[in-house]
Coordinates of C-alpha atoms in Angstrom, one line a residue:
M1 CA 106.0 158.9 96.3
A2 CA 104.9 156.0 94.6
E3 CA 107.1 152.7 96.1
P4 CA 108.7 151.3 93.1
V5 CA 107.1 148.4 91.0
V6 CA 108.7 144.3 90.5
R7 CA 109.1 144.0 86.7
I8 CA 109.4 140.3 86.2
P9 CA 111.5 139.8 83.7
D10 CA 110.2 137.3 81.1
A11 CA 112.6 133.9 81.6
K12 CA 110.3 131.1 82.8
V13 CA 112.3 129.1 85.4
A14 CA 111.6 125.2 85.0
L15 CA 113.0 122.5 86.6
S16 CA 115.0 119.3 85.2
T17 CA 113.2 116.1 85.3
A18 CA 117.3 115.5 86.4
S19 CA 116.9 117.4 89.5
V20 CA 114.6 114.6 90.8
Y21 CA 117.1 111.4 90.1
P22 CA 116.8 108.1 91.6
E23 CA 112.9 109.0 91.4
S24 CA 111.1 108.7 87.9
T25 CA 110.1 111.8 85.3
A26 CA 106.5 111.7 86.0
T27 CA 107.8 112.4 89.5
A28 CA 108.7 115.9 88.5
F29 CA 106.7 116.6 86.7
E30 CA 104.7 116.6 90.3
I31 CA 106.8 117.8 92.0
A32 CA 108.0 121.0 89.5
A33 CA 103.2 121.6 89.1
R34 CA 103.3 121.7 93.4
L35 CA 105.9 124.1 93.2
G36 CA 104.5 127.1 90.8
Y37 CA 107.5 126.2 88.7
D38 CA 106.8 127.3 84.7
G39 CA 108.0 124.2 83.4
V40 CA 110.1 121.3 82.6
E41 CA 113.5 120.5 81.1
V42 CA 113.0 116.9 80.2
M43 CA 116.3 115.2 80.5
V44 CA 116.0 112.1 78.0
W45 CA 118.3 109.1 79.7
N46 CA 117.4 105.5 81.0
D47 CA 113.8 106.2 81.9
P48 CA 111.4 105.1 79.0
V49 CA 108.7 107.7 80.1
S50 CA 111.5 110.6 78.7
Q51 CA 112.2 108.9 76.0
D52 CA 108.5 108.3 75.1
I53 CA 107.4 111.4 73.6
D54 CA 103.2 110.7 73.9
A55 CA 103.9 109.4 77.9
L56 CA 105.2 113.7 77.9
R57 CA 102.6 114.9 76.5
R58 CA 99.6 113.3 78.8
L59 CA 102.0 114.2 82.3
S60 CA 102.6 117.9 80.7
D61 CA 99.0 117.9 79.8
Y62 CA 97.9 116.3 83.4
H63 CA 100.0 118.5 85.5
R64 CA 99.3 121.7 83.4
I65 CA 102.7 122.0 83.4
P66 CA 105.0 122.6 79.9
I67 CA 107.7 121.0 78.6
L68 CA 110.1 123.9 78.0
A69 CA 113.5 121.7 76.9
V70 CA 114.7 118.8 76.0
H71 CA 118.2 117.6 76.9
A72 CA 119.7 115.1 74.5
P73 CA 120.8 112.2 75.2
C74 CA 124.6 112.9 75.3
L75 CA 125.7 111.1 78.8
L76 CA 128.1 107.5 79.4
I77 CA 125.0 106.3 80.4
T78 CA 122.1 107.3 77.7
Q79 CA 125.1 106.3 74.6
R80 CA 122.2 103.4 73.5
V81 CA 119.6 105.6 74.5
W82 CA 117.8 107.1 71.0
S83 CA 120.3 104.8 69.1
T84 CA 124.0 105.1 68.9
D85 CA 124.4 107.7 66.5
P86 CA 124.4 111.3 67.9
W87 CA 123.5 112.8 64.8
T88 CA 120.0 110.3 65.2
K89 CA 120.3 111.5 68.8
L90 CA 120.0 115.0 68.2
Q91 CA 117.2 114.8 65.1
R92 CA 115.2 112.9 67.4
A93 CA 115.5 115.3 70.2
R94 CA 114.2 118.1 67.6
A95 CA 111.4 116.7 66.3
A96 CA 110.4 115.6 70.5
A97 CA 110.8 119.4 71.2
E98 CA 109.0 120.6 67.6
K99 CA 106.1 117.8 69.0
L100 CA 106.1 118.8 72.7
G101 CA 106.2 122.6 71.7
A102 CA 109.6 122.4 73.9
S103 CA 112.1 125.8 72.2
A104 CA 114.9 124.0 72.9
V105 CA 117.8 121.0 72.7
V106 CA 120.5 120.9 75.2
V107 CA 123.2 119.3 73.5
H108 CA 126.9 118.3 74.6
P109 CA 130.1 119.1 72.8
P110 CA 131.1 115.1 71.5
F111 CA 133.2 112.6 73.8
R112 CA 137.2 112.7 71.8
W113 CA 136.6 109.1 71.2
Q114 CA 133.7 110.0 69.2
R115 CA 136.0 111.5 66.2
Q116 CA 134.4 111.6 63.4
Y117 CA 131.5 113.5 64.6
A118 CA 133.6 115.8 66.7
R119 CA 135.3 116.9 63.2
D120 CA 131.6 118.1 61.5
F121 CA 130.0 118.3 65.3
V122 CA 130.6 123.1 64.9
T123 CA 128.6 122.4 61.7
G124 CA 126.7 120.0 61.7
I125 CA 125.0 122.1 64.9
W126 CA 124.8 125.1 62.4
R127 CA 122.6 122.9 59.5
M128 CA 120.6 121.3 62.1
A129 CA 119.6 124.4 63.8
D130 CA 118.9 125.8 60.5
E131 CA 115.7 123.6 60.0
T132 CA 114.4 124.5 63.0
D133 CA 113.3 127.1 65.4
V134 CA 114.4 125.3 68.4
R135 CA 117.4 126.7 69.6
F136 CA 120.5 124.0 70.2
A137 CA 122.4 125.6 72.8
V138 CA 125.5 123.6 72.8
E139 CA 126.8 123.5 76.6
N140 CA 130.0 124.3 78.5
M141 CA 131.5 121.0 79.8
Y142 CA 135.0 121.3 82.0
P143 CA 138.1 118.5 81.5
W144 CA 138.2 115.3 83.5
R145 CA 140.5 115.6 86.6
Y146 CA 141.8 112.6 89.2
R147 CA 144.1 114.0 91.8
D148 CA 146.7 115.8 89.6
R149 CA 146.1 114.2 86.4
E150 CA 143.9 115.9 83.9
M151 CA 141.8 114.6 80.9
L152 CA 140.3 116.2 78.4
A153 CA 137.3 114.3 77.5
Y154 CA 135.1 117.2 75.1
A155 CA 136.1 117.8 71.8
P156 CA 136.3 120.4 69.7
D157 CA 136.7 121.6 73.4
W158 CA 135.0 121.2 76.7
D159 CA 135.0 125.9 77.1
V160 CA 132.3 126.4 74.2
T161 CA 132.9 130.2 73.7
K162 CA 136.2 128.8 71.7
D163 CA 133.7 127.7 68.8
D164 CA 130.9 129.3 66.9
Y165 CA 127.6 128.4 67.5
R166 CA 124.2 129.7 67.3
H167 CA 123.0 129.4 70.8
F168 CA 124.6 129.1 73.4
T169 CA 124.1 126.7 77.3
I170 CA 125.9 128.2 80.7
D171 CA 126.0 125.5 83.3
L172 CA 127.5 126.8 86.2
S173 CA 128.6 123.7 87.8
H174 CA 130.4 123.0 85.0
A175 CA 131.7 126.0 85.2
S176 CA 132.8 125.8 88.8
T177 CA 134.2 122.2 88.2
A178 CA 136.2 123.1 85.3
R179 CA 137.8 125.8 87.7
A180 CA 136.7 128.7 85.3
D181 CA 135.2 132.1 85.6
A182 CA 131.2 131.5 85.2
M183 CA 131.1 135.2 84.6
Q184 CA 133.5 136.2 81.8
M185 CA 132.1 133.3 80.0
I186 CA 128.8 134.3 79.9
D187 CA 130.4 137.5 78.6
R188 CA 131.9 135.5 75.5
M189 CA 129.1 134.2 75.0
G190 CA 127.1 137.5 74.3
D191 CA 123.2 137.5 73.1
R192 CA 123.9 134.4 71.7
L193 CA 123.1 133.2 75.8
G194 CA 120.1 130.7 74.9
H195 CA 119.9 129.3 78.0
V196 CA 121.0 128.5 82.1
H197 CA 121.9 125.6 83.9
L198 CA 121.5 127.1 87.1
A199 CA 123.5 125.4 90.1
D200 CA 126.4 126.2 92.4
G201 CA 130.0 124.4 93.1
N202 CA 132.9 124.9 94.7
G203 CA 134.9 123.9 92.4
S204 CA 135.8 119.4 93.4
A205 CA 136.8 118.2 91.2
K206 CA 132.9 115.9 91.0
D207 CA 130.2 117.6 89.2
E208 CA 128.1 118.8 92.6
H209 CA 125.0 120.8 90.9
L210 CA 124.6 122.1 94.6
V211 CA 121.1 124.3 95.5
P212 CA 121.8 127.6 94.2
G213 CA 123.6 129.9 96.9
R214 CA 125.1 126.4 99.3
G215 CA 128.3 127.2 96.6
A216 CA 131.0 130.0 95.8
Q217 CA 129.9 130.3 92.1
P218 CA 128.0 133.8 90.8
C219 CA 124.2 132.7 90.7
A220 CA 123.1 136.0 92.3
E221 CA 124.9 137.6 90.1
L222 CA 124.0 135.8 87.3
L223 CA 120.2 135.8 87.9
E224 CA 120.7 139.6 88.3
R225 CA 121.9 140.5 85.2
L226 CA 119.6 138.2 83.7
A227 CA 116.6 140.1 84.5
L228 CA 118.8 143.5 84.0
T229 CA 119.3 143.0 80.1
G230 CA 115.9 141.4 79.7
F231 CA 117.6 138.2 79.1
D232 CA 114.9 135.7 76.7
G233 CA 115.5 131.8 77.4
H234 CA 114.6 129.9 80.1
V235 CA 116.5 129.3 83.6
V236 CA 116.7 125.5 84.8
I237 CA 117.3 124.2 88.0
E238 CA 119.7 121.5 87.3
V239 CA 120.6 120.2 90.8
N240 CA 121.6 116.9 92.7
T241 CA 119.3 115.6 95.1
R242 CA 120.3 112.2 96.0
R243 CA 121.6 112.3 98.8
A244 CA 118.5 114.2 100.6
M245 CA 117.1 111.6 103.1
S246 CA 113.0 111.9 102.1
S247 CA 111.0 112.6 99.6
A248 CA 109.8 116.2 101.6
E249 CA 113.7 116.5 101.7
R250 CA 114.0 116.8 98.2
E251 CA 111.1 118.7 97.5
A252 CA 112.7 121.2 100.5
D253 CA 116.1 121.5 98.3
L254 CA 114.0 122.3 94.8
A255 CA 111.8 124.7 96.5
E256 CA 114.6 126.7 98.1
A257 CA 116.5 126.7 94.4
L258 CA 113.0 128.1 93.3
A259 CA 112.7 130.9 95.9
F260 CA 116.0 131.7 95.3
T261 CA 116.3 132.4 91.2
R262 CA 112.7 134.4 91.9
L263 CA 114.1 136.4 94.4
H264 CA 117.7 136.6 92.5
L265 CA 115.4 138.1 88.6
A266 CA 113.1 140.2 90.3
S267 CA 115.6 142.5 93.2
A268 CA 117.1 143.5 89.9
S269 CA 113.8 144.3 87.7
S270 CA 113.2 145.9 91.3
T271 CA 116.5 148.0 91.6
A272 CA 116.6 148.6 87.5
S273 CA 112.8 150.5 88.6
S274 CA 113.4 151.9 91.4
A275 CA 116.7 153.9 90.1
P276 CA 116.5 157.7 88.5
S277 CA 116.6 157.6 84.6
P278 CA 119.2 158.6 82.7
G279 CA 119.3 162.6 83.0
A280 CA 116.3 162.8 85.8
K281 CA 116.8 165.4 88.8
V282 CA 117.4 163.7 92.0
P283 CA 115.6 165.4 94.8
R284 CA 117.9 166.5 97.4
R285 CA 116.7 166.2 101.6

């Protein structure tokens, strides 16, 4: 009897350039190519290279690794990157994605103090999504906590499944920080799940972004579900390697994350391919 064939899903595994911080965007391309990632997600932040479309294209061409997604500059530290106007940031992120051949723009929900932006955000994202083939994938966030206090920093909500978006990004580290059930959140996203930020966490109030498999999040279960459901988006490794004692240690963490991801995508496909089809007769021993 022939051994079952392992069918690797079409989902590409990318490295977020944020995963090499405090090293540079250019270093992320180099590491992603050397380790065998399928592409990169560019986090647009204070590194000038991350903001420069021509420089990013040169890096992509030189390392022969595609840019699969652009993460819009939504962080507190990027409030002045690509304008102070949030809609201008998203327009520039879309233009960058289109010019670089990326299929997704990752965006966070507004901060609560961005009142007008938050008020128009849901309808505005739909409007922008209607103007392009690029997916605007809105990412789940979390409440900010300090000791026994909780601050709701995002609007309309940190739980993006409470609002109507065309595409979602699930971030497992954010789900961990929110102490939310990630698999239930994915169920609510349904076929609108368009993008994945894969990282682990242990429920700390700090957004941990651990290497998958080092925390309590259902990283393996998520990957296996993606494989079985024919997920056609990207799985992006977005982990925190700031504590790495050397470049070699950082690279080892990123290699481990890639191996974990590919293993669990393939293991689900292998199980599915070896299972009997409905109605098939299973021989008795």
